[in-house]
GROMACS .gro file of C-alpha atoms in nm:
model
  293
    1UNK     CA    1   2.128   4.098   1.561
    2UNK     CA    2   2.232   4.210   1.196
    3UNK     CA    3   2.065   4.322   0.926
    4UNK     CA    4   1.860   4.086   0.666
    5UNK     CA    5   2.057   3.915   0.414
    6UNK     CA    6   1.961   3.796   0.019
    7UNK     CA    7   2.044   3.425  -0.057
    8UNK     CA    8   2.398   3.396  -0.117
    9UNK     CA    9   2.537   3.361  -0.377
   10UNK     CA   10   2.785   3.042  -0.434
   11UNK     CA   11   3.120   3.008  -0.616
   12UNK     CA   12   3.416   2.755  -0.607
   13UNK     CA   13   3.681   3.003  -0.721
   14UNK     CA   14   4.020   3.056  -0.535
   15UNK     CA   15   4.132   3.328  -0.389
   16UNK     CA   16   4.490   3.386  -0.430
   17UNK     CA   17   4.582   3.612  -0.122
   18UNK     CA   18   4.867   3.903  -0.177
   19UNK     CA   19   4.972   4.174   0.104
   20UNK     CA   20   5.211   4.459  -0.067
   21UNK     CA   21   5.071   4.793   0.097
   22UNK     CA   22   5.103   5.169  -0.016
   23UNK     CA   23   5.006   5.307   0.303
   24UNK     CA   24   4.793   5.296   0.607
   25UNK     CA   25   4.427   5.388   0.550
   26UNK     CA   26   4.124   5.444   0.785
   27UNK     CA   27   3.790   5.513   0.809
   28UNK     CA   28   3.654   5.708   1.140
   29UNK     CA   29   3.395   5.495   1.275
   30UNK     CA   30   3.229   5.878   1.295
   31UNK     CA   31   3.197   5.838   0.926
   32UNK     CA   32   3.142   5.480   0.859
   33UNK     CA   33   3.083   5.644   0.453
   34UNK     CA   34   3.444   5.678   0.446
   35UNK     CA   35   3.554   5.272   0.522
   36UNK     CA   36   3.785   5.216   0.256
   37UNK     CA   37   3.926   4.890   0.082
   38UNK     CA   38   4.260   4.742   0.181
   39UNK     CA   39   4.597   4.942   0.039
   40UNK     CA   40   4.711   4.778  -0.181
   41UNK     CA   41   5.001   4.655  -0.411
   42UNK     CA   42   5.009   4.863  -0.807
   43UNK     CA   43   4.836   4.596  -0.950
   44UNK     CA   44   4.548   4.593  -0.694
   45UNK     CA   45   4.637   4.266  -0.657
   46UNK     CA   46   4.482   4.232  -0.289
   47UNK     CA   47   4.162   4.490  -0.367
   48UNK     CA   48   4.084   4.241  -0.653
   49UNK     CA   49   4.124   3.922  -0.394
   50UNK     CA   50   3.911   4.111  -0.173
   51UNK     CA   51   3.685   4.187  -0.437
   52UNK     CA   52   3.668   3.843  -0.604
   53UNK     CA   53   3.622   3.656  -0.247
   54UNK     CA   54   3.320   3.931  -0.180
   55UNK     CA   55   3.158   3.792  -0.494
   56UNK     CA   56   3.169   3.416  -0.343
   57UNK     CA   57   2.887   3.354  -0.001
   58UNK     CA   58   2.669   3.601   0.091
   59UNK     CA   59   2.547   3.936   0.116
   60UNK     CA   60   2.482   3.864  -0.219
   61UNK     CA   61   2.723   4.182  -0.434
   62UNK     CA   62   2.348   4.324  -0.500
   63UNK     CA   63   2.300   4.354  -0.139
   64UNK     CA   64   2.653   4.518  -0.067
   65UNK     CA   65   2.607   4.732  -0.241
   66UNK     CA   66   2.309   4.884  -0.128
   67UNK     CA   67   2.497   4.844   0.187
   68UNK     CA   68   2.828   5.137   0.070
   69UNK     CA   69   2.642   5.364  -0.066
   70UNK     CA   70   2.378   5.392   0.304
   71UNK     CA   71   2.517   5.533   0.607
   72UNK     CA   72   2.545   5.197   0.791
   73UNK     CA   73   2.629   5.238   1.141
   74UNK     CA   74   2.741   4.918   1.225
   75UNK     CA   75   2.765   4.691   1.579
   76UNK     CA   76   2.990   4.446   1.491
   77UNK     CA   77   3.338   4.428   1.352
   78UNK     CA   78   3.618   4.182   1.253
   79UNK     CA   79   3.975   4.315   1.310
   80UNK     CA   80   4.232   4.031   1.203
   81UNK     CA   81   4.669   4.023   1.381
   82UNK     CA   82   4.930   3.866   1.093
   83UNK     CA   83   5.261   3.832   1.312
   84UNK     CA   84   5.606   3.752   1.249
   85UNK     CA   85   5.810   3.493   1.462
   86UNK     CA   86   6.028   3.670   1.653
   87UNK     CA   87   6.209   3.371   1.827
   88UNK     CA   88   6.246   3.009   1.806
   89UNK     CA   89   5.926   2.902   1.992
   90UNK     CA   90   5.575   2.846   1.879
   91UNK     CA   91   5.498   3.163   2.151
   92UNK     CA   92   5.815   3.368   2.060
   93UNK     CA   93   5.542   3.598   1.732
   94UNK     CA   94   5.482   3.982   1.687
   95UNK     CA   95   5.184   4.165   1.544
   96UNK     CA   96   5.319   4.275   1.162
   97UNK     CA   97   4.936   4.380   1.025
   98UNK     CA   98   4.615   4.487   1.153
   99UNK     CA   99   4.339   4.474   0.992
  100UNK     CA  100   3.921   4.603   1.075
  101UNK     CA  101   3.623   4.500   0.836
  102UNK     CA  102   3.293   4.667   0.975
  103UNK     CA  103   2.933   4.374   0.965
  104UNK     CA  104   2.949   4.568   0.550
  105UNK     CA  105   3.246   4.432   0.498
  106UNK     CA  106   3.345   4.709   0.524
  107UNK     CA  107   3.776   4.789   0.538
  108UNK     CA  108   3.783   5.029   0.751
  109UNK     CA  109   4.146   4.937   0.828
  110UNK     CA  110   4.461   4.761   0.699
  111UNK     CA  111   4.784   4.863   0.831
  112UNK     CA  112   5.134   4.717   0.851
  113UNK     CA  113   5.348   4.716   1.153
  114UNK     CA  114   5.751   4.683   1.225
  115UNK     CA  115   5.923   4.444   1.390
  116UNK     CA  116   5.940   4.645   1.807
  117UNK     CA  117   6.329   4.811   1.809
  118UNK     CA  118   6.600   4.540   1.901
  119UNK     CA  119   6.396   4.231   1.806
  120UNK     CA  120   6.533   4.010   1.570
  121UNK     CA  121   6.277   3.807   1.311
  122UNK     CA  122   6.360   3.433   1.299
  123UNK     CA  123   6.088   3.422   0.977
  124UNK     CA  124   5.883   3.658   0.843
  125UNK     CA  125   5.695   3.330   0.804
  126UNK     CA  126   5.562   3.432   0.439
  127UNK     CA  127   5.455   3.102   0.329
  128UNK     CA  128   5.145   3.119   0.592
  129UNK     CA  129   5.142   3.544   0.660
  130UNK     CA  130   5.270   3.669   0.328
  131UNK     CA  131   5.494   3.926   0.475
  132UNK     CA  132   5.825   3.989   0.405
  133UNK     CA  133   6.064   4.240   0.529
  134UNK     CA  134   6.049   4.454   0.175
  135UNK     CA  135   5.637   4.499   0.320
  136UNK     CA  136   5.777   4.590   0.568
  137UNK     CA  137   6.034   4.817   0.617
  138UNK     CA  138   5.845   5.023   0.307
  139UNK     CA  139   5.506   5.017   0.498
  140UNK     CA  140   5.517   4.931   0.859
  141UNK     CA  141   5.503   5.190   1.144
  142UNK     CA  142   5.550   5.107   1.468
  143UNK     CA  143   5.314   4.923   1.679
  144UNK     CA  144   5.201   5.186   1.943
  145UNK     CA  145   5.085   5.469   1.644
  146UNK     CA  146   4.910   5.153   1.504
  147UNK     CA  147   4.682   5.077   1.758
  148UNK     CA  148   4.599   5.537   1.803
  149UNK     CA  149   4.490   5.370   1.410
  150UNK     CA  150   4.259   5.100   1.560
  151UNK     CA  151   4.113   5.322   1.870
  152UNK     CA  152   3.980   5.618   1.591
  153UNK     CA  153   3.863   5.378   1.374
  154UNK     CA  154   3.695   5.107   1.606
  155UNK     CA  155   3.441   5.201   1.844
  156UNK     CA  156   3.362   5.157   2.200
  157UNK     CA  157   3.013   4.950   2.102
  158UNK     CA  158   3.181   4.715   1.900
  159UNK     CA  159   3.097   4.381   1.960
  160UNK     CA  160   3.429   4.207   1.821
  161UNK     CA  161   3.351   3.945   1.542
  162UNK     CA  162   3.677   3.632   1.472
  163UNK     CA  163   3.821   3.302   1.476
  164UNK     CA  164   3.987   3.262   1.850
  165UNK     CA  165   3.894   3.640   1.868
  166UNK     CA  166   4.078   3.705   2.194
  167UNK     CA  167   4.396   3.593   2.049
  168UNK     CA  168   4.414   3.873   1.874
  169UNK     CA  169   4.256   4.123   2.132
  170UNK     CA  170   4.588   4.018   2.337
  171UNK     CA  171   4.856   4.071   2.073
  172UNK     CA  172   4.600   4.412   2.092
  173UNK     CA  173   4.594   4.478   2.450
  174UNK     CA  174   4.293   4.571   2.318
  175UNK     CA  175   4.013   4.576   2.690
  176UNK     CA  176   3.678   4.495   2.673
  177UNK     CA  177   3.475   4.790   2.835
  178UNK     CA  178   3.717   5.005   2.685
  179UNK     CA  179   3.785   4.922   2.401
  180UNK     CA  180   3.475   4.714   2.296
  181UNK     CA  181   3.186   4.615   2.462
  182UNK     CA  182   3.197   4.218   2.447
  183UNK     CA  183   3.364   3.918   2.175
  184UNK     CA  184   3.202   3.645   1.948
  185UNK     CA  185   3.454   3.366   1.836
  186UNK     CA  186   3.364   3.142   1.526
  187UNK     CA  187   3.462   2.901   1.665
  188UNK     CA  188   3.233   2.827   1.932
  189UNK     CA  189   2.964   2.998   1.636
  190UNK     CA  190   3.118   2.681   1.388
  191UNK     CA  191   3.119   2.377   1.653
  192UNK     CA  192   2.961   2.105   1.658
  193UNK     CA  193   2.857   1.771   1.875
  194UNK     CA  194   3.079   1.494   1.721
  195UNK     CA  195   2.848   1.169   1.829
  196UNK     CA  196   3.200   0.989   1.810
  197UNK     CA  197   3.392   1.131   1.960
  198UNK     CA  198   3.115   1.235   2.267
  199UNK     CA  199   3.269   1.584   2.219
  200UNK     CA  200   3.290   1.870   2.034
  201UNK     CA  201   3.479   1.921   1.735
  202UNK     CA  202   3.598   2.304   1.675
  203UNK     CA  203   3.726   2.364   1.260
  204UNK     CA  204   3.945   2.681   1.138
  205UNK     CA  205   3.872   2.952   0.942
  206UNK     CA  206   4.012   2.794   0.599
  207UNK     CA  207   3.800   2.434   0.677
  208UNK     CA  208   3.452   2.690   0.736
  209UNK     CA  209   3.521   2.891   0.474
  210UNK     CA  210   3.518   2.584   0.190
  211UNK     CA  211   3.287   2.394   0.324
  212UNK     CA  212   3.018   2.670   0.446
  213UNK     CA  213   3.127   2.921   0.174
  214UNK     CA  214   3.293   2.706  -0.107
  215UNK     CA  215   3.556   2.925  -0.209
  216UNK     CA  216   3.908   2.767  -0.254
  217UNK     CA  217   4.181   2.869   0.022
  218UNK     CA  218   4.511   2.839  -0.025
  219UNK     CA  219   4.724   2.870   0.278
  220UNK     CA  220   4.860   3.194   0.290
  221UNK     CA  221   4.714   3.427   0.510
  222UNK     CA  222   4.619   3.829   0.452
  223UNK     CA  223   4.489   4.042   0.755
  224UNK     CA  224   4.230   4.227   0.565
  225UNK     CA  225   4.101   3.924   0.365
  226UNK     CA  226   4.038   3.678   0.680
  227UNK     CA  227   3.875   3.961   0.918
  228UNK     CA  228   3.643   3.982   0.532
  229UNK     CA  229   3.608   3.696   0.560
  230UNK     CA  230   3.465   3.578   0.903
  231UNK     CA  231   3.232   3.923   0.909
  232UNK     CA  232   3.080   3.631   0.614
  233UNK     CA  233   3.106   3.382   0.840
  234UNK     CA  234   2.920   3.615   1.060
  235UNK     CA  235   2.682   3.739   0.874
  236UNK     CA  236   2.582   3.362   0.694
  237UNK     CA  237   2.548   3.178   1.055
  238UNK     CA  238   2.231   3.470   1.130
  239UNK     CA  239   2.138   3.419   0.738
  240UNK     CA  240   2.087   3.022   0.816
  241UNK     CA  241   1.906   3.135   1.186
  242UNK     CA  242   1.610   3.330   0.994
  243UNK     CA  243   1.359   3.229   0.756
  244UNK     CA  244   1.500   3.363   0.486
  245UNK     CA  245   1.738   3.106   0.493
  246UNK     CA  246   1.594   2.817   0.670
  247UNK     CA  247   1.603   2.863   1.014
  248UNK     CA  248   1.719   2.634   1.254
  249UNK     CA  249   1.750   2.307   1.023
  250UNK     CA  250   1.906   2.472   0.818
  251UNK     CA  251   2.182   2.571   1.024
  252UNK     CA  252   2.226   2.209   1.134
  253UNK     CA  253   2.243   2.093   0.817
  254UNK     CA  254   2.547   2.322   0.695
  255UNK     CA  255   2.703   2.198   1.064
  256UNK     CA  256   2.627   1.830   0.913
  257UNK     CA  257   2.836   1.908   0.707
  258UNK     CA  258   3.156   2.093   0.870
  259UNK     CA  259   3.222   1.757   1.015
  260UNK     CA  260   3.138   1.561   0.687
  261UNK     CA  261   3.416   1.720   0.516
  262UNK     CA  262   3.741   1.627   0.587
  263UNK     CA  263   3.999   1.902   0.625
  264UNK     CA  264   4.296   1.984   0.468
  265UNK     CA  265   4.583   1.987   0.679
  266UNK     CA  266   4.666   2.352   0.844
  267UNK     CA  267   5.043   2.493   0.779
  268UNK     CA  268   5.159   2.389   1.104
  269UNK     CA  269   5.022   2.015   1.062
  270UNK     CA  270   5.280   1.987   0.751
  271UNK     CA  271   5.504   2.232   0.873
  272UNK     CA  272   5.625   2.107   1.215
  273UNK     CA  273   5.887   2.430   1.185
  274UNK     CA  274   5.972   2.656   0.979
  275UNK     CA  275   6.309   2.842   0.887
  276UNK     CA  276   6.392   2.713   1.270
  277UNK     CA  277   6.112   2.803   1.419
  278UNK     CA  278   5.818   2.587   1.666
  279UNK     CA  279   5.482   2.642   1.427
  280UNK     CA  280   5.348   2.513   1.717
  281UNK     CA  281   5.165   2.195   1.628
  282UNK     CA  282   5.082   2.030   1.985
  283UNK     CA  283   5.133   1.668   1.870
  284UNK     CA  284   5.508   1.764   1.673
  285UNK     CA  285   5.633   2.084   1.882
  286UNK     CA  286   5.965   2.126   1.840
  287UNK     CA  287   6.085   2.366   2.087
  288UNK     CA  288   5.840   2.250   2.409
  289UNK     CA  289   5.731   2.565   2.476
  290UNK     CA  290   5.463   2.546   2.718
  291UNK     CA  291   5.037   2.624   2.544
  292UNK     CA  292   4.820   2.915   2.627
  293UNK     CA  293   4.456   2.828   2.605
   0.00000   0.00000   0.00000
């Protein structure tokens, strides 16, 4: 199980996400003390955003500092992918950013990926991803090269954690039993039985972060920050389960809060189509392509 955590430190400060990068940075999984923060732009905005988020919930900054100073070997890792649209259908996406964060919130990898040779980018989906043509032109590498970095940083004993993590694994063509041991989907971890509809309710990462961790979120995503948020949500789940966090009663209260708090409409719900690209909302799909899963 994840290591013991101190009580959460909550904040309502907004986390602004930007995605400029100088270079690929990767830390070997064999030497976790070499783990580095994500590559950032000249004003260190992304690192400032990550540091700001680290201080909004558990583990506390004091405990986090202890993690950074000691040679902890992680079991749980969050991997997150951002994509650009290489077609007009909602399934036409290609990997544009990959980030890997371990259970101690150390960013082991943050890399931008060029579009496949010969493929046209129909939209960088910048309001959602923060990615631009300039970022990928300046800092993108081939997916094959990026995956070498991923496999160098990801130990085969890893348990991967994330929101709909199976999709990220599919995009990266990682193999269970070879590249990692198993998956933990946060959508399932934090699902809540809804007596009104007599079914399970699942929630977006943004709703989980805003409701449980007290951090305001914007529409724009970044793989490094999203991976950090996934690990925080995973740790928070286990903290609540512990005696220090209040046990099952505290966990039930948190899940009830999720159910009672109205979620903000997603980018896809507010924008069924963006720059001619279908955003894949099931009710307002504009392309007619099939939905998988």
